[in-house]
Short mmCIF file of C-alpha atoms in Angstrom, two decimals:
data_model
loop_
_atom_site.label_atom_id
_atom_site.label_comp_id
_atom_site.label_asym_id
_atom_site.label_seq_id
_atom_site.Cartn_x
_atom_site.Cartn_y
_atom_site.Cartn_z
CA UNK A 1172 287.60 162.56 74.09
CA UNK A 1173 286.97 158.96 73.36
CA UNK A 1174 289.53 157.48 70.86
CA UNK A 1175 287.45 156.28 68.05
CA UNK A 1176 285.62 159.55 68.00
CA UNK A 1177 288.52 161.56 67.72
CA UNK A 1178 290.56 159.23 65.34
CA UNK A 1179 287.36 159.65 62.91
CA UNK A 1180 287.35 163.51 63.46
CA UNK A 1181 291.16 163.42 62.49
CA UNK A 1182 290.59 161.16 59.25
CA UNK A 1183 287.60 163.79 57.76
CA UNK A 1184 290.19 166.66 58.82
CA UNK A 1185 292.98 165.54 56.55
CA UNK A 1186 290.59 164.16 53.83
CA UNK A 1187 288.84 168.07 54.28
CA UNK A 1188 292.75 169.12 53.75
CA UNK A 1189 293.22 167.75 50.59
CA UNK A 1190 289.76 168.16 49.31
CA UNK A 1191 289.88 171.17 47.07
CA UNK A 1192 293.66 170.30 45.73
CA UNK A 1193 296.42 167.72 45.97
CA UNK A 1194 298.96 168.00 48.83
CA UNK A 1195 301.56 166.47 51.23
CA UNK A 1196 302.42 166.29 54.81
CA UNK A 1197 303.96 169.23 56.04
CA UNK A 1198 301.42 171.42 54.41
CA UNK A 1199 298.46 169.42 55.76
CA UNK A 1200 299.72 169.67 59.13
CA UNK A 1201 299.87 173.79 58.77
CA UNK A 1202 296.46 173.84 57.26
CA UNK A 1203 294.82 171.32 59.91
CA UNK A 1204 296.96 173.12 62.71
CA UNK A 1205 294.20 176.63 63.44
CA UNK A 1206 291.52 173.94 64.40
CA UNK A 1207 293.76 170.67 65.72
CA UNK A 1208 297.14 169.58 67.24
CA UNK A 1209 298.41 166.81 65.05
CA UNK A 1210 301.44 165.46 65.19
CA UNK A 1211 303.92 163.88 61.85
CA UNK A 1212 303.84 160.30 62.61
CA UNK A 1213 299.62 160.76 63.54
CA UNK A 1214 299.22 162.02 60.30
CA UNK A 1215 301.19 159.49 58.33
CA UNK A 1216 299.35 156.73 60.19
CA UNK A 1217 296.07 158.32 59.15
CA UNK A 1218 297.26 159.32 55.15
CA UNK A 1219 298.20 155.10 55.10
CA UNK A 1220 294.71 153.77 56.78
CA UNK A 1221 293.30 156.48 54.06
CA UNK A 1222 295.00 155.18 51.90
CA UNK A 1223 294.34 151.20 52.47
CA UNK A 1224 290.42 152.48 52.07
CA UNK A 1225 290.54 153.78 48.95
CA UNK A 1226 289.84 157.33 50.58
CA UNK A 1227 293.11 158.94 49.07
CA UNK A 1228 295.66 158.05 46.29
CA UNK A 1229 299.39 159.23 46.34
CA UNK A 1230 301.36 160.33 43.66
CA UNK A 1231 305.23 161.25 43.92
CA UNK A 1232 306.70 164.46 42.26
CA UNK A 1233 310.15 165.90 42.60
CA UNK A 1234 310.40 168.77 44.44
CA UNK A 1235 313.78 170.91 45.44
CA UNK A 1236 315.88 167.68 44.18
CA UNK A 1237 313.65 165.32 46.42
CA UNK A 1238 310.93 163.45 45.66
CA UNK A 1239 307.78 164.56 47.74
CA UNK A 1240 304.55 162.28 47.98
CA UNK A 1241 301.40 164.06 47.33
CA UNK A 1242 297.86 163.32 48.20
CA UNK A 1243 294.55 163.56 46.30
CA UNK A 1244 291.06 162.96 47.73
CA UNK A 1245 289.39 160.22 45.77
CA UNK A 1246 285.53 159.71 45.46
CA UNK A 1247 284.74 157.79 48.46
CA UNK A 1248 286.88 160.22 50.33
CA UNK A 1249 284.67 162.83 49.21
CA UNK A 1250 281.60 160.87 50.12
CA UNK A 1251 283.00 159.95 53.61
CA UNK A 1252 283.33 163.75 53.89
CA UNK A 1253 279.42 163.95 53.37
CA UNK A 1254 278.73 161.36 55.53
CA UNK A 1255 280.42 162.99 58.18
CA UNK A 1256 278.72 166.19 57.89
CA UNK A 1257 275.07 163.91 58.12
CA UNK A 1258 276.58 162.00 60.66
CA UNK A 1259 277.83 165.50 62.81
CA UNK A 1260 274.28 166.87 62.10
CA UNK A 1261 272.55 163.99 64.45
CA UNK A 1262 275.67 164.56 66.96
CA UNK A 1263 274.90 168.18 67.56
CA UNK A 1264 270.90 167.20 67.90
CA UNK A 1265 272.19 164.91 70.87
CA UNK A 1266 274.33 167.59 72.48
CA UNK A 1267 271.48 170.28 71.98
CA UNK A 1268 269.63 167.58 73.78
CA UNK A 1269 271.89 167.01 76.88
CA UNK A 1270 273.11 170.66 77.17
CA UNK A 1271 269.53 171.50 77.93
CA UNK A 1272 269.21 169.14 80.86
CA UNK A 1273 266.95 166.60 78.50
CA UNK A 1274 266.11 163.11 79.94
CA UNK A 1275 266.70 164.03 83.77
CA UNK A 1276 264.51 163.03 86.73
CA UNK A 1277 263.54 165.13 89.69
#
């Protein structure tokens, strides 16, 4: 899968994580885990790029004597959700397109 595809998909996954509540790493790997393999440091990279666009805030709480960092979707995280799902929409046109043998010569 080419890279910037799939580092987009990944971005939209975690935002899609936190969308309905606040929450932090290791539970947004489980939740991501039934439809992709993401590894700790890949998500952290992604949760700080989110972060850098404005797409998430963080917010630190103690939590069994340690402080744990949790994550809340902000508006243009929610928006960049939408515009995924637009976005996907034309994607699976394409691949209905070229599945069906579209465009070739004989």
């Amino acid at each position: 899968m080419d890279k910037q595809l799939k580092r987009g998909l990944l971005d939209v996954c975690v935002l899609a994580a936190i969308k309905d509540e606040d929450s932090y790493g290791y539970k947004i790997i489980k939740d991501v885990k039934p439809y992709i393999e993401m590894s700790e440091s890949t998500l952290y990279t992604i949760l700080k790029r989110l972060e850098i666009s404005k797409m998430l805030t963080v917010w630190t709480a103690e939590h069994g004597g340690r402080l744990r960092k949790y994550y809340h979707i902000t508006k243009l995280g929610l928006k960049r959700i939408e515009e995924f799902k637009m976005e996907w929409r034309e994607v699976m046109s394409i691949y209905q397109f070229v599945s069906k043998g579209g465009g070739k010569y004989e």
